[in-house]
Structure formats: structure tokens, C-alpha cells
Amino acid sequence: MALLFKGDIDRGGDWQAALNRHAPDIEIRTWPEAGEVADIDYALVWKPPRAFLASLPNLKAIFSIGAGIEHLASDPELPDIPVVRMVEPGLTTGMTEFVVMSVLYHHRFMLDYLAQQRARAWHEISQVAPGRRRVGIMGLGVLGCDALERLKIFGFDLAGWSRSQKSIPGVTCFAGAEQLVTFLSCTDILVCLLPLTAETRGILNAETLALLPRGAAVINVARGGHVVEADLLAALDSGQIGGATLDVFQEEPLAEDSRFWDHPRVVVTPHIASMTIPDSAAAAVVHQIRRLEQGQPLEHVVDFKRGY
Ligand SMILES: NC(=O)c1ccc[n+]([C@@H]2O[C@H](COP(=O)([O-])OP(=O)(O)OC[C@H]3O[C@@H](n4cnc5c(N)ncnc54)[C@H](OP(=O)(O)O)[C@@H]3O)[C@@H](O)[C@H]2O)c1
């Protein structure tokens, strides 16, 4: 049995070692050392070139190195075999750390205090009790649900929005386009953890940002395509949006002349909210291969019709 890894070449050694540790019986090949392509059963990839996967004739499944699958959905020659998105504890924990940190940052007025520090000013801002702070997460999948679980400890007023109705203890759940207005109108700190699909592209725009209470904060840790950047900048300039933490952008790396870099109400990070960790991810991939080889269904298979 052989698996071909084609991802970040600098991390190829880490992946090879992790996969060997978790599956000494599987032959791990690292691209470009693909060997005889007809022997390759599985591919573990990030942003493969168009038709690359179609050139591997006997693949049984494709594993995405990241949680997002746009890099595969855009390949018109993607083979008609299961594609598994990355769900692994390292990626989930990293995202939850980043979301909790960012929510607390806006909750505790850190943008204001940093501005004060630069101005050598010493003013107290009245704290808001966590129970009066409404934190809403768009996307109640693996990442959104884990972040909500950890946010519970602070006592925030928590809400979430998804495509299908959910029931999560301690979280007010909204679903579908018809409940988006209600969800946004009662969210002080909004976290975007949606997949990027035809339905969610541009979902944070002038109209939806205007539905948030004035001064709300926006944290985007999903994809740059979720935000209409000109609309967000206008909302930040007008004070409709009081602050933003942006980890992802329409164009990455963020253009040198982007106004986001030095906007006083914006925190910019270079798409690092979370990363797949080779050791725990290798364990997750091997777990799925074992399931398939034992005739059990794969988990976290992408449904390309719904787009995630
Ligand atoms: N910045 C980073 O470093 C980073 C790292 C990892 C992941 N990400 C991003 O995070 C995203 C989410 O990951 P995940 O593993 O949590 O995904 P997931 O488990 O597939 O969950 C997706 C959630 O979004 C909801 N959703 C999808 N389309 C919707 C729509 N049109 N309207 C309302 N809700 C919709 C789904 O609703 P249902 O529950 O009803 O299906 C589900 O709750 C990934 O797609 C990726 O883009 C970013």
C-alpha cells in the first residue's frame, strides 16, 4: 500500500516521519519522488496543480492537508473518488486558541488600550460583564463547536448560525438564510468559521455588517472570500464596526498597500489562526485509511454539491 504526500516541501520530512510512525506498513512517498504512479493508493495533498490527481490512476481516496477544500474543488479533472477534509485535534485546538484569544481581546477593549499606550494616555474603560457580551459564531462545524465549548467557561451570551438547525446546550442556535438577520442583530463579537462556498462567498458585506449592533467586532478566521473588503473598511471607518481581527484575505499575502495593515481598528495576522500538525494529522489520516481498508465508511468526506 502506498501514500503520496504532496504538500509544503519544507515540511515533507516531518510528514514522512509522522506517517511512518503511525503506519510503518504503508509506503510513504514524498513528491516529486512519486515512483510508479499505478501503485499509489492514497494522496495527501495541499494545492495540487490541476489534473495532478487525475494522473494517479488507482487512487482510492484523496486527503486534504487543510480543512478548506477550495484547492481541490477548483480542479475540473478531480477524480470521482472520496475527498476527505482535514479534521485533526491539532488543527482544532489551534483554531480554538486563536478564537478565544481574539474574542477576549475585543471583549477587553485591547484595541483601545493599545491606542492609549501609544498616546501615553491612562483611562479606564468600564468593563462589560461577560453575560452581557453576545458572541456569535457563523459555522457550527468541527471548529465552530469546539470554540463555543471553550468560550462557555467565560460566561458569554453565546449564539451560533449554521445551514441546518443545531441544538447545543448553552448556545442559542440559528439556522438558514431566514434567521441570519436575527442572529447578526444580536451579536456584539462575530466570528466567521464558515467554509467558502457559492452561498457563503461575500457573506460579510455592507448589508450584513449594517445588521450588527453599532461598534460590533468582526473576527474572520475562515477565508478572505467571505468578506467584501471595501465594505468592511467603510464600516470600520464609519464606526459601524468597532474592530476587526483578520487572519485571511482575498489576496494573500495581503497587498503591501492594503489599508488593513495600518487601520487603527484592525489586527492583521498572516493566515496562521490554525495549522495542521503533522503528528496528529498523520494519526487522523491513518485512522481513515484503516477504516476504508476494513470496509467501514470514511468520515469527513466532502460533499461537492453543497460545497464543503
Ligand atoms: N484561518 C485558518 O487558519 C483556518 C484553519 C482551518 C480552517 N479554516 C476555515 O474554517 C472553515 C470551517 O472549518 P470546519 O472544519 O469547522 O468546517 P465544517 O465542520 O464543515 O463546518 C462548516 C459549518 O458551516 C456551516 N455552513 C456551511 N454553509 C453554510 C451556509 N450557507 N449557511 C450557514 N451555515 C453554513 C455548516 O452548516 P451545517 O452544520 O448545517 O452543515 C457547518 O456548521 C474551513 O472551511 C476553512 O475555510 C481556516
mmCIF file of C-alpha atoms and ligand atoms in Angstrom:
data_model
loop_
_atom_site.group_PDB
_atom_site.id
_atom_site.type_symbol
_atom_site.label_atom_id
_atom_site.label_comp_id
_atom_site.label_asym_id
_atom_site.label_seq_id
_atom_site.Cartn_x
_atom_site.Cartn_y
_atom_site.Cartn_z
ATOM 1 C CA MET A 1 0.000 0.000 0.000
ATOM 2 C CA ALA A 2 1.427 3.438 -0.894
ATOM 3 C CA LEU A 3 0.550 7.028 0.015
ATOM 4 C CA LEU A 4 1.884 10.039 -1.885
ATOM 5 C CA PHE A 5 2.448 13.277 0.044
ATOM 6 C CA LYS A 6 2.414 16.494 -1.969
ATOM 7 C CA GLY A 7 2.377 19.481 0.313
ATOM 8 C CA ASP A 8 4.772 22.026 1.766
ATOM 9 C CA ILE A 9 8.146 20.678 0.647
ATOM 10 C CA ASP A 10 9.878 22.159 3.723
ATOM 11 C CA ARG A 11 7.664 20.053 5.992
ATOM 12 C CA GLY A 12 7.904 16.893 3.871
ATOM 13 C CA GLY A 13 10.387 15.321 6.308
ATOM 14 C CA ASP A 14 8.101 15.935 9.310
ATOM 15 C CA TRP A 15 5.152 14.413 7.468
ATOM 16 C CA GLN A 16 7.183 11.428 6.295
ATOM 17 C CA ALA A 17 8.388 10.743 9.852
ATOM 18 C CA ALA A 18 4.897 11.174 11.335
ATOM 19 C CA LEU A 19 3.256 8.915 8.746
ATOM 20 C CA ASN A 20 5.958 6.269 9.177
ATOM 21 C CA ARG A 21 5.429 6.372 12.945
ATOM 22 C CA HIS A 22 1.672 5.865 12.678
ATOM 23 C CA ALA A 23 1.711 3.409 9.742
ATOM 24 C CA PRO A 24 5.005 1.541 9.376
ATOM 25 C CA ASP A 25 3.266 -0.837 6.940
ATOM 26 C CA ILE A 26 2.323 1.905 4.446
ATOM 27 C CA GLU A 27 4.947 3.017 1.928
ATOM 28 C CA ILE A 28 5.149 6.804 2.152
ATOM 29 C CA ARG A 29 6.353 8.650 -0.931
ATOM 30 C CA THR A 30 7.046 12.365 -0.986
ATOM 31 C CA TRP A 31 6.516 14.197 -4.260
ATOM 32 C CA PRO A 32 8.438 14.561 -6.635
ATOM 33 C CA GLU A 33 9.724 11.059 -5.729
ATOM 34 C CA ALA A 34 6.402 9.512 -6.747
ATOM 35 C CA GLY A 35 7.819 6.256 -8.164
ATOM 36 C CA GLU A 36 5.428 4.034 -10.139
ATOM 37 C CA VAL A 37 2.184 6.048 -10.007
ATOM 38 C CA ALA A 38 -0.016 2.981 -10.613
ATOM 39 C CA ASP A 39 0.952 1.708 -7.117
ATOM 40 C CA ILE A 40 -0.309 4.791 -5.280
ATOM 41 C CA ASP A 41 -3.485 4.152 -3.276
ATOM 42 C CA TYR A 42 -3.815 7.425 -1.360
ATOM 43 C CA ALA A 43 -2.807 11.056 -1.886
ATOM 44 C CA LEU A 44 -2.337 13.582 0.917
ATOM 45 C CA VAL A 45 -2.215 16.985 -0.770
ATOM 46 C CA TRP A 46 -2.351 20.763 -0.486
ATOM 47 C CA LYS A 47 -2.999 22.861 -3.580
ATOM 48 C CA PRO A 48 -2.028 20.225 -6.157
ATOM 49 C CA PRO A 49 -1.743 21.531 -9.729
ATOM 50 C CA ARG A 50 -4.725 20.999 -11.993
ATOM 51 C CA ALA A 51 -5.003 17.376 -13.241
ATOM 52 C CA PHE A 52 -2.220 16.208 -10.894
ATOM 53 C CA LEU A 53 -4.588 13.844 -9.048
ATOM 54 C CA ALA A 54 -6.066 12.594 -12.317
ATOM 55 C CA SER A 55 -2.551 11.401 -13.237
ATOM 56 C CA LEU A 56 -2.646 8.864 -10.359
ATOM 57 C CA PRO A 57 -4.789 6.093 -11.926
ATOM 58 C CA ASN A 58 -5.507 3.829 -8.916
ATOM 59 C CA LEU A 59 -6.242 6.284 -6.104
ATOM 60 C CA LYS A 60 -8.830 5.118 -3.562
ATOM 61 C CA ALA A 61 -9.150 8.410 -1.647
ATOM 62 C CA ILE A 62 -7.716 11.922 -1.501
ATOM 63 C CA PHE A 63 -6.878 13.605 1.821
ATOM 64 C CA SER A 64 -6.721 17.392 2.037
ATOM 65 C CA ILE A 65 -3.924 18.681 4.270
ATOM 66 C CA GLY A 66 -6.134 21.608 5.322
ATOM 67 C CA ALA A 67 -9.747 21.946 6.496
ATOM 68 C CA GLY A 68 -10.685 24.014 3.417
ATOM 69 C CA ILE A 69 -11.146 22.172 0.133
ATOM 70 C CA GLU A 70 -11.373 25.039 -2.404
ATOM 71 C CA HIS A 71 -7.917 23.988 -3.669
ATOM 72 C CA LEU A 72 -9.458 20.668 -4.802
ATOM 73 C CA ALA A 73 -12.926 21.867 -5.811
ATOM 74 C CA SER A 74 -11.340 24.162 -8.406
ATOM 75 C CA ASP A 75 -9.714 21.228 -10.280
ATOM 76 C CA PRO A 76 -12.017 20.334 -13.213
ATOM 77 C CA GLU A 77 -10.225 16.992 -13.552
ATOM 78 C CA LEU A 78 -10.609 15.939 -9.916
ATOM 79 C CA PRO A 79 -11.079 12.136 -9.902
ATOM 80 C CA ASP A 80 -14.504 10.904 -8.810
ATOM 81 C CA ILE A 81 -13.325 9.291 -5.557
ATOM 82 C CA PRO A 82 -13.862 10.330 -1.917
ATOM 83 C CA VAL A 83 -12.114 13.524 -0.797
ATOM 84 C CA VAL A 84 -11.579 13.761 2.965
ATOM 85 C CA ARG A 85 -11.074 17.177 4.559
ATOM 86 C CA MET A 86 -8.654 17.571 7.435
ATOM 87 C CA VAL A 87 -10.173 17.107 10.870
ATOM 88 C CA GLU A 88 -7.499 16.564 13.494
ATOM 89 C CA PRO A 89 -7.092 17.664 17.104
ATOM 90 C CA GLY A 90 -4.020 19.856 16.475
ATOM 91 C CA LEU A 91 -5.866 21.980 13.901
ATOM 92 C CA THR A 92 -8.981 22.235 16.079
ATOM 93 C CA THR A 93 -7.104 23.197 19.241
ATOM 94 C CA GLY A 94 -5.060 25.810 17.382
ATOM 95 C CA MET A 95 -8.196 27.443 15.999
ATOM 96 C CA THR A 96 -9.909 27.431 19.377
ATOM 97 C CA GLU A 97 -6.867 29.109 20.969
ATOM 98 C CA PHE A 98 -6.947 31.820 18.319
ATOM 99 C CA VAL A 99 -10.699 32.386 18.556
ATOM 100 C CA VAL A 100 -10.713 32.535 22.367
ATOM 101 C CA MET A 101 -7.723 34.921 22.337
ATOM 102 C CA SER A 102 -9.384 37.195 19.752
ATOM 103 C CA VAL A 103 -12.790 37.236 21.434
ATOM 104 C CA LEU A 104 -11.177 38.167 24.757
ATOM 105 C CA TYR A 105 -9.061 40.814 23.005
ATOM 106 C CA HIS A 106 -12.142 42.626 21.690
ATOM 107 C CA HIS A 107 -14.187 41.950 24.828
ATOM 108 C CA ARG A 108 -11.493 43.612 26.964
ATOM 109 C CA PHE A 109 -11.033 46.673 24.669
ATOM 110 C CA MET A 110 -7.431 45.865 23.801
ATOM 111 C CA LEU A 111 -7.506 47.946 20.592
ATOM 112 C CA ASP A 112 -8.432 50.980 22.716
ATOM 113 C CA TYR A 113 -5.790 50.261 25.341
ATOM 114 C CA LEU A 114 -3.052 49.861 22.708
ATOM 115 C CA ALA A 115 -4.087 53.205 21.185
ATOM 116 C CA GLN A 116 -3.938 54.732 24.655
ATOM 117 C CA GLN A 117 -0.494 53.262 25.244
ATOM 118 C CA ARG A 118 0.790 54.820 22.016
ATOM 119 C CA ALA A 119 -0.660 58.167 23.176
ATOM 120 C CA ARG A 120 0.701 57.722 26.746
ATOM 121 C CA ALA A 121 -2.891 58.031 27.962
ATOM 122 C CA TRP A 122 -4.238 56.430 31.157
ATOM 123 C CA HIS A 123 -8.029 55.982 31.081
ATOM 124 C CA GLU A 124 -10.167 53.195 32.407
ATOM 125 C CA ILE A 125 -12.902 51.847 30.179
ATOM 126 C CA SER A 126 -15.805 50.280 32.074
ATOM 127 C CA GLN A 127 -15.780 46.524 31.718
ATOM 128 C CA VAL A 128 -18.715 44.712 30.189
ATOM 129 C CA ALA A 129 -19.902 41.692 32.180
ATOM 130 C CA PRO A 130 -19.395 38.557 30.030
ATOM 131 C CA GLY A 131 -23.075 37.663 30.381
ATOM 132 C CA ARG A 132 -23.903 40.934 28.628
ATOM 133 C CA ARG A 133 -21.458 40.302 25.765
ATOM 134 C CA ARG A 134 -23.080 38.491 22.860
ATOM 135 C CA VAL A 135 -20.595 36.323 20.967
ATOM 136 C CA GLY A 136 -21.866 34.704 17.765
ATOM 137 C CA ILE A 137 -20.123 32.133 15.600
ATOM 138 C CA MET A 138 -21.037 31.648 11.930
ATOM 139 C CA GLY A 139 -20.402 27.988 11.164
ATOM 140 C CA LEU A 140 -21.219 25.317 13.735
ATOM 141 C CA GLY A 141 -18.934 22.629 12.362
ATOM 142 C CA VAL A 142 -15.928 20.974 13.940
ATOM 143 C CA LEU A 143 -14.124 24.278 14.560
ATOM 144 C CA GLY A 144 -17.082 26.485 15.486
ATOM 145 C CA CYS A 145 -18.423 23.972 18.013
ATOM 146 C CA ASP A 146 -15.065 23.435 19.705
ATOM 147 C CA ALA A 147 -14.509 27.192 20.061
ATOM 148 C CA LEU A 148 -18.006 27.609 21.570
ATOM 149 C CA GLU A 149 -17.377 24.838 24.098
ATOM 150 C CA ARG A 150 -14.241 26.607 25.350
ATOM 151 C CA LEU A 151 -15.879 30.051 25.312
ATOM 152 C CA LYS A 152 -18.581 28.779 27.675
ATOM 153 C CA ILE A 153 -16.187 28.940 30.611
ATOM 154 C CA PHE A 154 -16.140 32.759 30.430
ATOM 155 C CA GLY A 155 -19.913 33.096 30.740
ATOM 156 C CA PHE A 156 -20.537 34.928 27.439
ATOM 157 C CA ASP A 157 -24.004 35.048 25.905
ATOM 158 C CA LEU A 158 -23.277 32.584 23.078
ATOM 159 C CA ALA A 159 -25.003 32.080 19.740
ATOM 160 C CA GLY A 160 -24.267 30.246 16.513
ATOM 161 C CA TRP A 161 -25.528 30.107 12.947
ATOM 162 C CA SER A 162 -25.388 27.181 10.548
ATOM 163 C CA ARG A 163 -27.135 25.817 7.461
ATOM 164 C CA SER A 164 -29.103 23.105 9.285
ATOM 165 C CA GLN A 165 -30.661 23.608 12.724
ATOM 166 C CA LYS A 166 -28.425 22.601 15.635
ATOM 167 C CA SER A 167 -29.048 22.110 19.334
ATOM 168 C CA ILE A 168 -26.047 22.929 21.523
ATOM 169 C CA PRO A 169 -26.520 23.294 25.284
ATOM 170 C CA GLY A 170 -25.775 26.862 26.404
ATOM 171 C CA VAL A 171 -25.781 28.242 22.831
ATOM 172 C CA THR A 172 -28.702 29.931 21.044
ATOM 173 C CA CYS A 173 -28.718 28.286 17.634
ATOM 174 C CA PHE A 174 -29.913 29.978 14.446
ATOM 175 C CA ALA A 175 -30.100 28.360 11.028
ATOM 176 C CA GLY A 176 -30.574 29.235 7.396
ATOM 177 C CA ALA A 177 -30.740 32.479 5.456
ATOM 178 C CA GLU A 178 -34.070 33.389 7.077
ATOM 179 C CA GLN A 179 -32.522 33.539 10.588
ATOM 180 C CA LEU A 180 -29.332 35.363 9.619
ATOM 181 C CA VAL A 181 -30.805 38.824 10.284
ATOM 182 C CA THR A 182 -31.870 37.890 13.834
ATOM 183 C CA PHE A 183 -28.529 36.223 14.536
ATOM 184 C CA LEU A 184 -26.494 39.229 13.358
ATOM 185 C CA SER A 185 -28.662 41.819 15.087
ATOM 186 C CA CYS A 186 -27.866 40.290 18.485
ATOM 187 C CA THR A 187 -24.109 39.667 18.030
ATOM 188 C CA ASP A 188 -21.506 42.020 19.565
ATOM 189 C CA ILE A 189 -18.478 39.900 18.634
ATOM 190 C CA LEU A 190 -18.883 37.948 15.388
ATOM 191 C CA VAL A 191 -16.580 35.049 14.470
ATOM 192 C CA CYS A 192 -16.636 33.690 10.914
ATOM 193 C CA LEU A 193 -15.840 29.968 10.724
ATOM 194 C CA LEU A 194 -17.788 29.080 7.590
ATOM 195 C CA PRO A 195 -16.449 27.113 4.643
ATOM 196 C CA LEU A 196 -16.093 29.169 1.460
ATOM 197 C CA THR A 197 -18.881 28.107 -0.907
ATOM 198 C CA ALA A 198 -21.029 29.734 -3.586
ATOM 199 C CA GLU A 199 -23.525 30.571 -0.798
ATOM 200 C CA THR A 200 -21.074 31.998 1.711
ATOM 201 C CA ARG A 201 -18.781 33.991 -0.603
ATOM 202 C CA GLY A 202 -19.114 37.697 0.244
ATOM 203 C CA ILE A 203 -21.464 36.971 3.146
ATOM 204 C CA LEU A 204 -19.918 39.769 5.228
ATOM 205 C CA ASN A 205 -20.836 42.807 3.141
ATOM 206 C CA ALA A 206 -22.300 46.308 3.590
ATOM 207 C CA GLU A 207 -25.787 44.913 4.138
ATOM 208 C CA THR A 208 -24.923 42.227 6.690
ATOM 209 C CA LEU A 209 -22.334 44.348 8.528
ATOM 210 C CA ALA A 210 -25.039 47.018 8.947
ATOM 211 C CA LEU A 211 -27.218 44.459 10.754
ATOM 212 C CA LEU A 212 -24.694 44.055 13.577
ATOM 213 C CA PRO A 213 -25.111 46.351 16.597
ATOM 214 C CA ARG A 214 -23.076 49.546 16.118
ATOM 215 C CA GLY A 215 -19.476 49.082 17.281
ATOM 216 C CA ALA A 216 -19.524 45.269 16.942
ATOM 217 C CA ALA A 217 -16.253 43.402 16.361
ATOM 218 C CA VAL A 218 -15.624 41.018 13.458
ATOM 219 C CA ILE A 219 -13.160 38.128 13.636
ATOM 220 C CA ASN A 220 -12.561 36.380 10.305
ATOM 221 C CA VAL A 221 -10.609 33.141 10.622
ATOM 222 C CA ALA A 222 -12.303 31.318 7.735
ATOM 223 C CA ARG A 223 -11.468 32.582 4.232
ATOM 224 C CA GLY A 224 -10.817 36.034 2.776
ATOM 225 C CA GLY A 225 -13.598 35.462 0.233
ATOM 226 C CA HIS A 226 -16.218 35.664 2.986
ATOM 227 C CA VAL A 227 -15.611 39.398 3.389
ATOM 228 C CA VAL A 228 -16.228 42.192 0.885
ATOM 229 C CA GLU A 229 -13.128 44.067 1.970
ATOM 230 C CA ALA A 230 -14.152 47.527 0.697
ATOM 231 C CA ASP A 231 -17.420 47.208 2.638
ATOM 232 C CA LEU A 232 -15.612 46.192 5.825
ATOM 233 C CA LEU A 233 -13.189 49.112 5.513
ATOM 234 C CA ALA A 234 -16.109 51.523 5.049
ATOM 235 C CA ALA A 235 -17.868 50.043 8.102
ATOM 236 C CA LEU A 236 -14.666 50.363 10.156
ATOM 237 C CA ASP A 237 -14.180 53.968 9.046
ATOM 238 C CA SER A 238 -17.757 54.882 9.973
ATOM 239 C CA GLY A 239 -17.576 53.170 13.379
ATOM 240 C CA GLN A 240 -20.352 50.711 12.463
ATOM 241 C CA ILE A 241 -17.713 48.040 13.026
ATOM 242 C CA GLY A 242 -15.642 48.882 16.104
ATOM 243 C CA GLY A 243 -12.764 46.496 15.475
ATOM 244 C CA ALA A 244 -11.690 43.518 13.427
ATOM 245 C CA THR A 245 -9.249 40.653 13.670
ATOM 246 C CA LEU A 246 -8.479 39.412 10.169
ATOM 247 C CA ASP A 247 -6.419 36.285 9.597
ATOM 248 C CA VAL A 248 -7.452 35.699 5.980
ATOM 249 C CA PHE A 249 -7.741 37.973 2.951
ATOM 250 C CA GLN A 250 -8.988 37.982 -0.617
ATOM 251 C CA GLU A 251 -5.392 38.260 -1.770
ATOM 252 C CA GLU A 252 -2.673 36.502 0.249
ATOM 253 C CA PRO A 253 -0.106 37.662 1.150
ATOM 254 C CA LEU A 254 -2.009 40.867 1.898
ATOM 255 C CA ALA A 255 -1.007 43.566 -0.608
ATOM 256 C CA GLU A 256 1.603 45.980 0.713
ATOM 257 C CA ASP A 257 -0.704 48.928 0.052
ATOM 258 C CA SER A 258 -3.770 47.412 1.753
ATOM 259 C CA ARG A 259 -5.404 49.820 4.195
ATOM 260 C CA PHE A 260 -5.881 46.936 6.621
ATOM 261 C CA TRP A 261 -2.171 46.986 7.557
ATOM 262 C CA ASP A 262 -2.332 50.254 9.425
ATOM 263 C CA HIS A 263 -6.003 50.703 10.156
ATOM 264 C CA PRO A 264 -6.141 51.587 13.873
ATOM 265 C CA ARG A 265 -9.114 49.275 14.483
ATOM 266 C CA VAL A 266 -7.687 46.184 12.792
ATOM 267 C CA VAL A 267 -5.446 43.301 13.860
ATOM 268 C CA VAL A 268 -3.838 41.538 10.882
ATOM 269 C CA THR A 269 -2.320 38.053 11.062
ATOM 270 C CA PRO A 270 -0.884 36.095 8.086
ATOM 271 C CA HIS A 271 -3.337 33.171 7.838
ATOM 272 C CA ILE A 272 -1.954 31.466 10.928
ATOM 273 C CA ALA A 273 -5.107 31.094 13.045
ATOM 274 C CA SER A 274 -4.529 27.376 12.896
ATOM 275 C CA MET A 275 -2.234 24.913 11.189
ATOM 276 C CA THR A 276 -2.396 21.204 10.555
ATOM 277 C CA ILE A 277 0.060 19.465 12.892
ATOM 278 C CA PRO A 278 1.828 16.577 11.075
ATOM 279 C CA ASP A 279 1.882 14.155 14.025
ATOM 280 C CA SER A 280 -1.802 14.354 14.994
ATOM 281 C CA ALA A 281 -2.861 14.764 11.342
ATOM 282 C CA ALA A 282 -0.916 11.646 10.297
ATOM 283 C CA ALA A 283 -2.751 9.705 13.008
ATOM 284 C CA ALA A 284 -6.098 11.015 11.669
ATOM 285 C CA VAL A 285 -5.249 10.102 8.048
ATOM 286 C CA VAL A 286 -4.041 6.611 9.001
ATOM 287 C CA HIS A 287 -7.212 6.095 11.078
ATOM 288 C CA GLN A 288 -9.281 6.836 7.954
ATOM 289 C CA ILE A 289 -7.182 4.543 5.731
ATOM 290 C CA ARG A 290 -7.680 1.701 8.243
ATOM 291 C CA ARG A 291 -11.438 2.337 8.185
ATOM 292 C CA LEU A 292 -11.562 2.179 4.408
ATOM 293 C CA GLU A 293 -9.369 -0.921 4.239
ATOM 294 C CA GLN A 294 -11.704 -2.619 6.774
ATOM 295 C CA GLY A 295 -14.768 -1.758 4.683
ATOM 296 C CA GLN A 296 -16.042 0.985 7.024
ATOM 297 C CA PRO A 297 -17.228 4.350 5.665
ATOM 298 C CA LEU A 298 -14.773 7.251 5.606
ATOM 299 C CA GLU A 299 -15.501 10.226 7.889
ATOM 300 C CA HIS A 300 -15.475 13.933 6.920
ATOM 301 C CA VAL A 301 -15.967 13.228 3.236
ATOM 302 C CA VAL A 302 -16.538 16.401 1.208
ATOM 303 C CA ASP A 303 -19.949 16.813 -0.419
ATOM 304 C CA PHE A 304 -19.046 18.806 -3.528
ATOM 305 C CA LYS A 305 -22.722 19.501 -4.292
ATOM 306 C CA ARG A 306 -23.136 21.524 -1.082
ATOM 307 C CA GLY A 307 -19.570 22.828 -1.433
ATOM 308 C CA TYR A 308 -17.984 21.640 1.840
HETATM 309 N N1 LIG B 1 -7.599 30.569 9.063
HETATM 310 C C1 LIG B 1 -7.190 29.337 9.271
HETATM 311 O O1 LIG B 1 -6.045 29.136 9.671
HETATM 312 C C2 LIG B 1 -8.150 28.186 9.067
HETATM 313 C C3 LIG B 1 -7.759 26.927 9.542
HETATM 314 C C4 LIG B 1 -8.654 25.870 9.426
HETATM 315 C C5 LIG B 1 -9.911 26.066 8.842
HETATM 316 N N2 LIG B 1 -10.250 27.305 8.381
HETATM 317 C C6 LIG B 1 -11.584 27.526 7.753
HETATM 318 O O2 LIG B 1 -12.603 27.113 8.661
HETATM 319 C C7 LIG B 1 -13.670 26.560 7.907
HETATM 320 C C8 LIG B 1 -14.594 25.732 8.793
HETATM 321 O O3 LIG B 1 -13.969 24.502 9.158
HETATM 322 P P1 LIG B 1 -14.800 23.326 9.873
HETATM 323 O O4 LIG B 1 -13.875 22.162 9.959
HETATM 324 O O5 LIG B 1 -15.418 23.815 11.141
HETATM 325 O O6 LIG B 1 -15.959 23.064 8.796
HETATM 326 P P2 LIG B 1 -17.257 22.133 8.924
HETATM 327 O O7 LIG B 1 -17.112 21.162 10.041
HETATM 328 O O8 LIG B 1 -17.537 21.622 7.559
HETATM 329 O O9 LIG B 1 -18.406 23.156 9.350
HETATM 330 C C9 LIG B 1 -18.941 24.113 8.482
HETATM 331 C C10 LIG B 1 -20.101 24.809 9.168
HETATM 332 O O10 LIG B 1 -20.543 25.894 8.333
HETATM 333 C C11 LIG B 1 -21.955 25.775 8.135
HETATM 334 N N3 LIG B 1 -22.349 26.284 6.819
HETATM 335 C C12 LIG B 1 -21.909 25.912 5.598
HETATM 336 N N4 LIG B 1 -22.554 26.596 4.626
HETATM 337 C C13 LIG B 1 -23.436 27.401 5.260
HETATM 338 C C14 LIG B 1 -24.395 28.330 4.813
HETATM 339 N N5 LIG B 1 -24.606 28.569 3.518
HETATM 340 N N6 LIG B 1 -25.143 28.986 5.735
HETATM 341 C C15 LIG B 1 -24.961 28.743 7.054
HETATM 342 N N7 LIG B 1 -24.054 27.873 7.554
HETATM 343 C C16 LIG B 1 -23.305 27.201 6.651
HETATM 344 C C17 LIG B 1 -22.236 24.292 8.230
HETATM 345 O O11 LIG B 1 -23.624 24.094 8.487
HETATM 346 P P3 LIG B 1 -24.224 22.605 8.766
HETATM 347 O O12 LIG B 1 -23.742 22.253 10.165
HETATM 348 O O13 LIG B 1 -25.680 22.794 8.715
HETATM 349 O O14 LIG B 1 -23.644 21.704 7.724
HETATM 350 C C18 LIG B 1 -21.319 23.892 9.388
HETATM 351 O O15 LIG B 1 -21.936 24.163 10.622
HETATM 352 C C19 LIG B 1 -12.933 25.775 6.813
HETATM 353 O O16 LIG B 1 -13.763 25.574 5.676
HETATM 354 C C20 LIG B 1 -11.763 26.683 6.497
HETATM 355 O O17 LIG B 1 -12.077 27.544 5.412
HETATM 356 C C21 LIG B 1 -9.398 28.363 8.478
#
